[in-house]
PDB file of C-alpha atoms in Angstrom:
ATOM      1  CA  MET A 266      19.188   0.325 -10.238  1.00 43.00           C
ATOM      2  CA  GLU A 267      16.620   2.517 -12.109  1.00 46.00           C
ATOM      3  CA  ASP A 268      16.781   6.393 -12.420  1.00 48.00           C
ATOM      4  CA  HIS A 269      14.983   8.545  -8.979  1.00 58.00           C
ATOM      5  CA  THR A 270      12.514  10.147  -9.589  1.00 57.00           C
ATOM      6  CA  ASP A 271      10.807  12.576  -7.835  1.00 47.00           C
ATOM      7  CA  THR A 272       6.757  12.482  -6.425  1.00 48.00           C
ATOM      8  CA  ALA A 273       4.646  14.514  -4.367  1.00 43.00           C
ATOM      9  CA  THR A 274       6.185  13.570  -1.438  1.00 54.00           C
ATOM     10  CA  GLY A 275       9.701  12.623  -1.873  1.00 80.00           C
ATOM     11  CA  ILE A 276      11.777  10.515  -3.952  1.00 92.00           C
ATOM     12  CA  GLY A 277      10.965   6.874  -5.197  1.00 94.00           C
ATOM     13  CA  ALA A 278      12.389   4.327  -7.149  1.00 96.00           C
ATOM     14  CA  LEU A 279      12.194   1.053  -8.456  1.00 97.00           C
ATOM     15  CA  PRO A 280      13.513  -2.224  -6.809  1.00 97.00           C
ATOM     16  CA  VAL A 281      16.343  -4.274  -9.233  1.00 97.00           C
ATOM     17  CA  PRO A 282      14.037  -6.363 -11.121  1.00 97.00           C
ATOM     18  CA  ALA A 283      15.097  -9.147  -9.374  1.00 95.00           C
ATOM     19  CA  LEU A 284      12.142  -8.004  -7.185  1.00 96.00           C
ATOM     20  CA  ARG A 285       9.337  -5.724  -9.281  1.00 95.00           C
ATOM     21  CA  GLN A 286       7.115  -9.251  -9.456  1.00 92.00           C
ATOM     22  CA  TYR A 287       7.256  -8.418  -5.143  1.00 94.00           C
ATOM     23  CA  VAL A 288       7.898  -4.998  -4.677  1.00 96.00           C
ATOM     24  CA  ASP A 289       5.586  -2.075  -6.533  1.00 95.00           C
ATOM     25  CA  SER A 290       8.608   0.722  -5.195  1.00 96.00           C
ATOM     26  CA  TYR A 291      10.147   2.202  -2.820  1.00 97.00           C
ATOM     27  CA  VAL A 292       9.677   6.487  -1.221  1.00 95.00           C
ATOM     28  CA  GLY A 293      11.969   8.509   0.550  1.00 95.00           C
ATOM     29  CA  PHE A 294      10.358  11.261   2.014  1.00 89.00           C
ATOM     30  CA  ASP A 295      11.852  14.182   4.347  1.00 88.00           C
ATOM     31  CA  LEU A 296       9.474  16.204   5.174  1.00 79.00           C
ATOM     32  CA  ARG A 297       9.174  19.738   7.978  1.00 78.00           C
ATOM     33  CA  GLY A 298       8.373  22.919   7.909  1.00 75.00           C
ATOM     34  CA  LEU A 299       4.180  21.290   7.908  1.00 74.00           C
ATOM     35  CA  PRO A 300       1.609  22.426  10.401  1.00 74.00           C
ATOM     36  CA  THR A 301       1.196  19.240  12.512  1.00 78.00           C
ATOM     37  CA  GLY A 302      -1.706  16.765  12.143  1.00 76.00           C
ATOM     38  CA  VAL A 303      -2.595  13.805  10.721  1.00 80.00           C
ATOM     39  CA  HIS A 304      -2.018  12.325   7.877  1.00 81.00           C
ATOM     40  CA  CYS A 305      -4.560   9.131   6.144  1.00 81.00           C
ATOM     41  CA  GLY A 306      -2.753   6.769   4.321  1.00 88.00           C
ATOM     42  CA  PRO A 307      -5.046   5.171   2.072  1.00 92.00           C
ATOM     43  CA  PRO A 308      -6.198   1.625   0.759  1.00 95.00           C
ATOM     44  CA  SER A 309      -4.171   0.528  -1.645  1.00 95.00           C
ATOM     45  CA  ARG A 310      -3.576  -2.262  -4.049  1.00 96.00           C
ATOM     46  CA  ALA A 311       0.151  -3.033  -1.749  1.00 95.00           C
ATOM     47  CA  LEU A 312       0.918  -3.803   0.951  1.00 96.00           C
ATOM     48  CA  THR A 313       2.400  -0.648   2.997  1.00 95.00           C
ATOM     49  CA  THR A 314       6.172  -1.296   4.913  1.00 96.00           C
ATOM     50  CA  VAL A 315       7.348   2.270   6.574  1.00 95.00           C
ATOM     51  CA  ILE A 316      10.700   2.891   7.571  1.00 96.00           C
ATOM     52  CA  SER A 317      11.276   6.149  10.310  1.00 94.00           C
ATOM     53  CA  LEU A 318      14.211   7.781   9.826  1.00 94.00           C
ATOM     54  CA  SER A 319      14.104   9.393  13.301  1.00 89.00           C
ATOM     55  CA  ASP A 320      11.185  10.130  15.278  1.00 87.00           C
ATOM     56  CA  PRO A 321       8.787   6.220  15.893  1.00 90.00           C
ATOM     57  CA  LEU A 322       6.152   6.183  14.354  1.00 89.00           C
ATOM     58  CA  GLU A 323       2.800   7.162  15.983  1.00 91.00           C
ATOM     59  CA  VAL A 324       0.086   5.435  13.847  1.00 91.00           C
ATOM     60  CA  ALA A 325      -3.774   4.172  14.362  1.00 87.00           C
ATOM     61  CA  ALA A 326      -5.205   2.442  12.163  1.00 84.00           C
ATOM     62  CA  GLY A 327      -8.071   3.744  11.440  1.00 79.00           C
ATOM     63  CA  VAL A 328      -8.889   8.175  11.222  1.00 79.00           C
ATOM     64  CA  ASP A 329     -10.858   9.713  13.783  1.00 75.00           C
ATOM     65  CA  ASP A 330     -12.403   6.062  14.791  1.00 80.00           C
ATOM     66  CA  GLY A 331     -10.907   6.192  18.592  1.00 80.00           C
ATOM     67  CA  SER A 332      -8.102   3.380  17.523  1.00 84.00           C
ATOM     68  CA  PRO A 333      -6.142   3.781  20.276  1.00 88.00           C
ATOM     69  CA  VAL A 334      -1.569   5.379  18.408  1.00 90.00           C
ATOM     70  CA  THR A 335       0.822   2.963  18.682  1.00 91.00           C
ATOM     71  CA  ARG A 336       4.332   4.068  18.248  1.00 94.00           C
ATOM     72  CA  PHE A 337       6.710   1.746  15.796  1.00 94.00           C
ATOM     73  CA  SER A 338      10.671   2.082  14.876  1.00 92.00           C
ATOM     74  CA  SER A 339       8.930   0.004  11.404  1.00 94.00           C
ATOM     75  CA  VAL A 340       5.600  -0.821  10.688  1.00 95.00           C
ATOM     76  CA  ALA A 341       3.738  -3.779   8.443  1.00 96.00           C
ATOM     77  CA  GLY A 342       0.733  -3.277   6.948  1.00 94.00           C
ATOM     78  CA  GLY A 343      -1.808  -6.322   4.612  1.00 95.00           C
ATOM     79  CA  LEU A 344      -4.623  -5.277   2.538  1.00 96.00           C
ATOM     80  CA  MET A 345      -6.406  -2.141   4.435  1.00 94.00           C
ATOM     81  CA  CYS A 346     -10.130  -0.924   3.742  1.00 92.00           C
ATOM     82  CA  ARG A 347     -10.014   2.053   5.960  1.00 91.00           C
ATOM     83  CA  SER A 348      -7.107   4.628   5.793  1.00 92.00           C
ATOM     84  CA  VAL A 349      -4.645   4.316   8.688  1.00 91.00           C
ATOM     85  CA  ALA A 350      -4.060   7.524  10.361  1.00 87.00           C
ATOM     86  CA  ILE A 351      -0.439   8.897  10.961  1.00 88.00           C
ATOM     87  CA  HIS A 352      -0.735  11.563  13.690  1.00 84.00           C
ATOM     88  CA  HIS A 353       3.034  14.027  13.056  1.00 79.00           C
ATOM     89  CA  ASP A 354       3.856  17.113  13.764  1.00 79.00           C
ATOM     90  CA  GLY A 355       5.298  18.779  10.281  1.00 73.00           C
ATOM     91  CA  ARG A 356       7.925  16.620  10.092  1.00 79.00           C
ATOM     92  CA  GLN A 357       8.053  13.369   8.752  1.00 82.00           C
ATOM     93  CA  GLN A 358      10.932  11.433   8.125  1.00 89.00           C
ATOM     94  CA  GLY A 359      11.483   7.613   6.025  1.00 93.00           C
ATOM     95  CA  VAL A 360      11.147   5.039   3.741  1.00 96.00           C
ATOM     96  CA  GLN A 361       7.766   3.454   2.332  1.00 95.00           C
ATOM     97  CA  VAL A 362       8.208   0.081   0.858  1.00 97.00           C
ATOM     98  CA  SER A 363       5.089  -0.902  -1.226  1.00 97.00           C
ATOM     99  CA  LEU A 364       5.180  -5.188  -1.548  1.00 97.00           C
ATOM    100  CA  THR A 365       2.318  -6.620  -3.801  1.00 94.00           C
ATOM    101  CA  PRO A 366       0.193  -9.629  -2.436  1.00 88.00           C
ATOM    102  CA  LEU A 367       2.760 -12.195  -3.522  1.00 86.00           C
ATOM    103  CA  GLY A 368       5.519 -10.561  -2.045  1.00 91.00           C
ATOM    104  CA  ALA A 369       3.912 -11.057   1.023  1.00 94.00           C
ATOM    105  CA  ARG A 370       5.216 -14.410   0.746  1.00 92.00           C
ATOM    106  CA  ALA A 371       8.652 -13.812  -1.121  1.00 92.00           C
ATOM    107  CA  VAL A 372       9.418 -10.794   1.333  1.00 94.00           C
ATOM    108  CA  TYR A 373       7.781 -12.470   4.621  1.00 94.00           C
ATOM    109  CA  GLY A 374       6.696 -16.061   4.370  1.00 92.00           C
ATOM    110  CA  MET A 375       3.034 -15.779   4.939  1.00 93.00           C
ATOM    111  CA  PRO A 376      -0.321 -15.137   2.576  1.00 94.00           C
ATOM    112  CA  ALA A 377      -1.083 -11.706   2.090  1.00 96.00           C
ATOM    113  CA  ALA A 378      -4.555 -12.342   4.268  1.00 97.00           C
ATOM    114  CA  GLU A 379      -2.320 -12.927   7.889  1.00 96.00           C
ATOM    115  CA  LEU A 380      -1.812  -9.233   7.430  1.00 96.00           C
ATOM    116  CA  ALA A 381      -5.031  -7.932   6.387  1.00 96.00           C
ATOM    117  CA  HIS A 382      -6.849  -4.846   8.034  1.00 93.00           C
ATOM    118  CA  ARG A 383      -3.465  -4.490  10.164  1.00 93.00           C
ATOM    119  CA  LEU A 384      -0.488  -2.704  11.253  1.00 94.00           C
ATOM    120  CA  VAL A 385       2.654  -5.458  12.240  1.00 95.00           C
ATOM    121  CA  PRO A 386       6.463  -4.028  13.319  1.00 96.00           C
ATOM    122  CA  LEU A 387       8.777  -5.815  10.921  1.00 96.00           C
ATOM    123  CA  ASP A 388      10.663  -7.060  13.268  1.00 95.00           C
ATOM    124  CA  GLU A 389       8.121  -9.056  14.195  1.00 96.00           C
ATOM    125  CA  LEU A 390       7.575 -10.233  10.469  1.00 96.00           C
ATOM    126  CA  LEU A 391      11.727 -10.949   9.714  1.00 96.00           C
ATOM    127  CA  GLY A 392      13.230 -10.605  13.045  1.00 95.00           C
ATOM    128  CA  THR A 393      17.119  -9.815  12.609  1.00 96.00           C
ATOM    129  CA  LEU A 394      17.167  -8.988   9.380  1.00 96.00           C
ATOM    130  CA  ALA A 395      14.269  -6.196   9.799  1.00 96.00           C
ATOM    131  CA  VAL A 396      16.972  -5.033  12.431  1.00 95.00           C
ATOM    132  CA  GLU A 397      19.397  -4.822  10.449  1.00 97.00           C
ATOM    133  CA  LEU A 398      17.340  -3.511   7.432  1.00 96.00           C
ATOM    134  CA  VAL A 399      17.327  -0.388  10.200  1.00 95.00           C
ATOM    135  CA  ASP A 400      19.643   0.429  11.070  1.00 96.00           C
ATOM    136  CA  ARG A 401      21.651   0.317   7.487  1.00 97.00           C
ATOM    137  CA  LEU A 402      18.955   3.026   6.469  1.00 97.00           C
ATOM    138  CA  ARG A 403      19.896   4.868   9.366  1.00 96.00           C
ATOM    139  CA  ALA A 404      23.718   4.621   8.788  1.00 96.00           C
ATOM    140  CA  ALA A 405      22.987   5.074   5.083  1.00 96.00           C
ATOM    141  CA  THR A 406      23.661   9.064   4.176  1.00 94.00           C
ATOM    142  CA  THR A 407      22.130   9.381   0.359  1.00 95.00           C
ATOM    143  CA  TRP A 408      18.495   8.083  -1.184  1.00 95.00           C
ATOM    144  CA  THR A 409      20.865   5.551  -3.608  1.00 96.00           C
ATOM    145  CA  ALA A 410      22.126   4.403  -0.964  1.00 97.00           C
ATOM    146  CA  ARG A 411      19.148   3.269   0.974  1.00 97.00           C
ATOM    147  CA  PHE A 412      17.768   1.981  -1.902  1.00 98.00           C
ATOM    148  CA  ALA A 413      20.773   0.099  -2.928  1.00 97.00           C
ATOM    149  CA  ALA A 414      20.256  -2.005   1.346  1.00 97.00           C
ATOM    150  CA  LEU A 415      16.656  -2.507   0.846  1.00 98.00           C
ATOM    151  CA  ASP A 416      17.593  -3.853  -2.254  1.00 98.00           C
ATOM    152  CA  GLU A 417      19.668  -6.214  -0.647  1.00 97.00           C
ATOM    153  CA  LEU A 418      17.787  -6.626   2.358  1.00 97.00           C
ATOM    154  CA  LEU A 419      14.712  -7.782   0.535  1.00 97.00           C
ATOM    155  CA  LEU A 420      16.996  -9.799  -1.959  1.00 96.00           C
ATOM    156  CA  ARG A 421      18.099 -11.867   1.208  1.00 95.00           C
ATOM    157  CA  ALA A 422      14.613 -12.029   2.932  1.00 94.00           C
ATOM    158  CA  VAL A 423      13.263 -13.585  -0.845  1.00 93.00           C
ATOM    159  CA  GLY A 424      15.899 -15.835  -0.748  1.00 89.00           C
ATOM    160  CA  ARG A 425      15.620 -16.735   2.348  1.00 83.00           C
ATOM    161  CA  SER A 426      11.158 -18.007   1.667  1.00 72.00           C
ATOM    162  CA  ALA A 427      11.611 -19.807  -1.196  1.00 68.00           C
ATOM    163  CA  GLY A 428      13.582 -22.128   0.539  1.00 62.00           C
ATOM    164  CA  GLY A 429       9.841 -22.656   1.900  1.00 57.00           C
ATOM    165  CA  ASP A 430       8.506 -22.930  -1.001  1.00 52.00           C
ATOM    166  CA  HIS A 431       5.975 -19.744   0.305  1.00 49.00           C
ATOM    167  CA  VAL A 432       6.397 -18.439  -3.042  1.00 49.00           C
ATOM    168  CA  ARG A 433       4.777 -21.648  -5.456  1.00 56.00           C
ATOM    169  CA  GLN A 434       1.865 -21.797  -2.914  1.00 74.00           C
ATOM    170  CA  VAL A 435      -0.193 -18.562  -4.881  1.00 83.00           C
ATOM    171  CA  ARG A 436      -3.181 -20.159  -6.965  1.00 90.00           C
ATOM    172  CA  PRO A 437      -1.898 -18.588 -10.259  1.00 93.00           C
ATOM    173  CA  GLU A 438      -6.118 -17.902 -11.355  1.00 95.00           C
ATOM    174  CA  VAL A 439      -6.035 -16.260  -8.279  1.00 96.00           C
ATOM    175  CA  ALA A 440      -2.997 -14.086  -9.105  1.00 94.00           C
ATOM    176  CA  GLU A 441      -4.010 -14.340 -12.872  1.00 96.00           C
ATOM    177  CA  ALA A 442      -7.543 -12.398 -11.185  1.00 97.00           C
ATOM    178  CA  TRP A 443      -5.322  -9.786  -8.822  1.00 96.00           C
ATOM    179  CA  ARG A 444      -3.104  -8.793 -11.988  1.00 95.00           C
ATOM    180  CA  ARG A 445      -6.792  -7.999 -14.308  1.00 97.00           C
ATOM    181  CA  LEU A 446      -8.197  -6.803 -11.921  1.00 97.00           C
ATOM    182  CA  VAL A 447      -4.874  -4.198 -10.976  1.00 96.00           C
ATOM    183  CA  ALA A 448      -4.827  -3.970 -15.469  1.00 97.00           C
ATOM    184  CA  ALA A 449      -8.782  -2.971 -15.432  1.00 97.00           C
ATOM    185  CA  ARG A 450      -8.473  -0.874 -12.061  1.00 97.00           C
ATOM    186  CA  GLY A 451     -10.703  -2.150 -10.012  1.00 96.00           C
ATOM    187  CA  CYS A 452     -13.525  -1.462 -13.202  1.00 96.00           C
ATOM    188  CA  VAL A 453     -14.078  -5.273 -14.004  1.00 95.00           C
ATOM    189  CA  GLN A 454     -16.937  -7.661 -13.152  1.00 95.00           C
ATOM    190  CA  VAL A 455     -15.796  -9.691 -10.901  1.00 97.00           C
ATOM    191  CA  GLY A 456     -18.037 -12.685 -12.472  1.00 97.00           C
ATOM    192  CA  ALA A 457     -16.649 -11.967 -15.676  1.00 97.00           C
ATOM    193  CA  VAL A 458     -12.884 -12.613 -14.049  1.00 97.00           C
ATOM    194  CA  ALA A 459     -14.859 -15.953 -12.845  1.00 97.00           C
ATOM    195  CA  ALA A 460     -15.858 -17.233 -15.667  1.00 97.00           C
ATOM    196  CA  GLU A 461     -12.079 -16.115 -17.877  1.00 96.00           C
ATOM    197  CA  LEU A 462     -10.887 -18.726 -15.446  1.00 96.00           C
ATOM    198  CA  GLY A 463     -13.132 -21.652 -15.092  1.00 96.00           C
ATOM    199  CA  TRP A 464     -14.713 -21.029 -11.607  1.00 97.00           C
ATOM    200  CA  SER A 465     -17.270 -19.837 -10.147  1.00 97.00           C
ATOM    201  CA  ARG A 466     -17.665 -16.620  -8.661  1.00 97.00           C
ATOM    202  CA  ARG A 467     -18.524 -18.062  -5.057  1.00 97.00           C
ATOM    203  CA  TYR A 468     -15.254 -19.852  -5.510  1.00 98.00           C
ATOM    204  CA  LEU A 469     -13.451 -17.065  -6.565  1.00 98.00           C
ATOM    205  CA  THR A 470     -14.391 -15.205  -3.831  1.00 98.00           C
ATOM    206  CA  GLU A 471     -13.202 -17.370  -1.641  1.00 97.00           C
ATOM    207  CA  ARG A 472      -9.939 -17.956  -3.255  1.00 97.00           C
ATOM    208  CA  PHE A 473      -9.344 -14.620  -3.357  1.00 98.00           C
ATOM    209  CA  ARG A 474     -10.388 -14.498  -0.100  1.00 97.00           C
ATOM    210  CA  GLY A 475      -7.812 -16.565   1.146  1.00 96.00           C
ATOM    211  CA  GLU A 476      -5.241 -15.457   0.028  1.00 96.00           C
ATOM    212  CA  MET A 477      -5.522 -11.706  -0.433  1.00 97.00           C
ATOM    213  CA  GLY A 478      -7.753 -10.941   2.656  1.00 96.00           C
ATOM    214  CA  LEU A 479      -9.874  -8.947   0.653  1.00 97.00           C
ATOM    215  CA  SER A 480     -13.282 -10.401  -1.608  1.00 98.00           C
ATOM    216  CA  PRO A 481     -12.527  -9.065  -5.241  1.00 98.00           C
ATOM    217  CA  LYS A 482     -15.284  -6.841  -5.716  1.00 97.00           C
ATOM    218  CA  THR A 483     -13.989  -5.264  -2.260  1.00 97.00           C
ATOM    219  CA  PHE A 484     -10.571  -4.880  -3.569  1.00 98.00           C
ATOM    220  CA  ALA A 485     -12.121  -3.682  -6.636  1.00 97.00           C
ATOM    221  CA  ARG A 486     -13.648  -1.019  -4.924  1.00 97.00           C
ATOM    222  CA  VAL A 487     -10.068  -0.224  -2.956  1.00 97.00           C
ATOM    223  CA  LEU A 488      -8.835  -0.096  -6.304  1.00 98.00           C
ATOM    224  CA  ARG A 489     -11.491   2.179  -8.418  1.00 97.00           C
ATOM    225  CA  PHE A 490     -10.672   4.675  -5.089  1.00 97.00           C
ATOM    226  CA  GLU A 491      -7.036   3.981  -5.184  1.00 96.00           C
ATOM    227  CA  HIS A 492      -7.200   5.863  -8.462  1.00 97.00           C
ATOM    228  CA  ALA A 493     -10.166   8.753  -7.324  1.00 96.00           C
ATOM    229  CA  HIS A 494      -7.349   9.119  -4.977  1.00 94.00           C
ATOM    230  CA  GLU A 495      -4.209   9.391  -7.321  1.00 93.00           C
ATOM    231  CA  LEU A 496      -6.531  12.076  -9.001  1.00 93.00           C
ATOM    232  CA  ALA A 497      -7.362  14.558  -6.468  1.00 92.00           C
ATOM    233  CA  THR A 498      -3.924  14.284  -4.853  1.00 87.00           C
ATOM    234  CA  ALA A 499      -2.456  15.748  -8.446  1.00 83.00           C
ATOM    235  CA  HIS A 500      -0.505  19.235  -8.298  1.00 79.00           C
ATOM    236  CA  ASP A 501      -3.806  20.466 -10.344  1.00 83.00           C
ATOM    237  CA  PRO A 502      -6.942  18.561  -9.559  1.00 82.00           C
ATOM    238  CA  LEU A 503     -10.162  17.696 -11.457  1.00 89.00           C
ATOM    239  CA  PRO A 504     -13.721  18.724  -9.518  1.00 92.00           C
ATOM    240  CA  TRP A 505     -15.024  16.186  -8.049  1.00 95.00           C
ATOM    241  CA  ALA A 506     -17.649  15.129 -10.354  1.00 95.00           C
ATOM    242  CA  ASP A 507     -14.225  15.027 -12.230  1.00 96.00           C
ATOM    243  CA  VAL A 508     -11.957  12.542 -10.281  1.00 96.00           C
ATOM    244  CA  ALA A 509     -15.314  10.120 -10.496  1.00 97.00           C
ATOM    245  CA  THR A 510     -16.566   9.373 -13.719  1.00 97.00           C
ATOM    246  CA  LEU A 511     -12.275   9.272 -14.750  1.00 97.00           C
ATOM    247  CA  SER A 512     -12.444   6.244 -11.936  1.00 96.00           C
ATOM    248  CA  GLY A 513     -15.130   4.713 -12.611  1.00 96.00           C
ATOM    249  CA  TYR A 514     -18.321   5.568 -10.481  1.00 96.00           C
ATOM    250  CA  ALA A 515     -21.342   5.351 -11.809  1.00 94.00           C
ATOM    251  CA  ASP A 516     -21.466   8.962 -10.312  1.00 95.00           C
ATOM    252  CA  GLN A 517     -20.381  11.466  -7.910  1.00 96.00           C
ATOM    253  CA  ALA A 518     -22.262  10.503  -4.914  1.00 97.00           C
ATOM    254  CA  HIS A 519     -21.265   6.559  -5.200  1.00 96.00           C
ATOM    255  CA  LEU A 520     -17.406   7.605  -4.898  1.00 97.00           C
ATOM    256  CA  VAL A 521     -18.699  10.402  -1.249  1.00 96.00           C
ATOM    257  CA  ARG A 522     -19.698   7.116  -0.326  1.00 96.00           C
ATOM    258  CA  ASP A 523     -16.578   4.963  -0.782  1.00 96.00           C
ATOM    259  CA  TRP A 524     -14.618   8.578   0.127  1.00 95.00           C
ATOM    260  CA  ARG A 525     -16.497   8.655   3.689  1.00 93.00           C
ATOM    261  CA  GLU A 526     -15.333   4.548   4.044  1.00 94.00           C
ATOM    262  CA  PHE A 527     -11.850   4.502   3.130  1.00 94.00           C
ATOM    263  CA  THR A 528     -11.288   7.865   5.261  1.00 91.00           C
ATOM    264  CA  GLY A 529     -13.637   8.231   7.654  1.00 88.00           C
ATOM    265  CA  ARG A 530     -14.201  11.781   6.680  1.00 89.00           C
ATOM    266  CA  SER A 531     -15.673  13.762   2.939  1.00 91.00           C
ATOM    267  CA  PRO A 532     -13.921  14.180   0.305  1.00 92.00           C
ATOM    268  CA  THR A 533     -13.615  18.025   0.661  1.00 88.00           C
ATOM    269  CA  ALA A 534     -13.195  17.743   4.727  1.00 88.00           C
ATOM    270  CA  TRP A 535     -10.214  15.558   3.821  1.00 88.00           C
ATOM    271  CA  ARG A 536      -8.647  18.219   1.388  1.00 84.00           C
ATOM    272  CA  ARG A 537      -9.176  20.569   3.844  1.00 82.00           C
ATOM    273  CA  SER A 538      -7.482  18.329   6.739  1.00 78.00           C
ATOM    274  CA  GLU A 539      -4.312  16.380   4.746  1.00 75.00           C
ATOM    275  CA  VAL A 540      -1.642  18.768   5.626  1.00 58.00           C
ATOM    276  CA  LEU A 541       0.685  16.694   3.142  1.00 58.00           C
ATOM    277  CA  LEU A 542      -1.092  17.674   0.041  1.00 55.00           C
ATOM    278  CA  GLY A 543       1.351  18.773  -2.689  1.00 47.00           C
ATOM    279  CA  ALA A 544       4.065  18.732  -0.078  1.00 44.00           C
ATOM    280  CA  GLY A 545       7.511  17.789  -1.318  1.00 38.00           C
TER     281      GLY A 545
END
């Protein structure tokens, strides 16, 4: 296990090396004494799973759009094109697991596309393994013990899925396109990536969407937004115009457009309403 790192939302850790092509990171959080509100869980490169260590999570698949609120003790989501709304009373305690799209096949035994734009109870994907995982995480008394339990249970899930040959079904060209888009933080032409892989743009788009659930163009937009979101949530955030430039937007107007689409709010309204900013 890697040394833990403090983050804006709690304690972060990397999984054991055998899991790292499937799992980006773990974050444990225990937030208290904040104003009641709605946290925007933004789109990102990862498939996010959240396991509550206290009361059930109250989550909607969209922000301020009338999406119904559902209670989950643990919830898994696919790649998204909009923020999920996490309703809270000023206190949240849990663990977030960020899976790569390859991790969807390795851990859940299905392509990431089957989970795109969806929120599902974790036990629907992992069965009794999810029940054991939640019990182990809640019984543990330290973050080190919780992260170790995640390593153990996720390795078991990968071993179980490998028996069905799910992992090797990802086309290497699709996996390479994903890696190149991530490495460039979305600032690369999809046509150029396709040409380097020996595919047409149309063929890459079809294959990529079939595996990931998003087209490579849309995924590139999510990656640019993700970078902008990281800059905007820093302890000393930059002016919005600088955020736009550094994250690859043509200008601030394009950043505002994507921010509205992905969070349901303008950047200014988002910053004013996001009570979890800087918490930790």
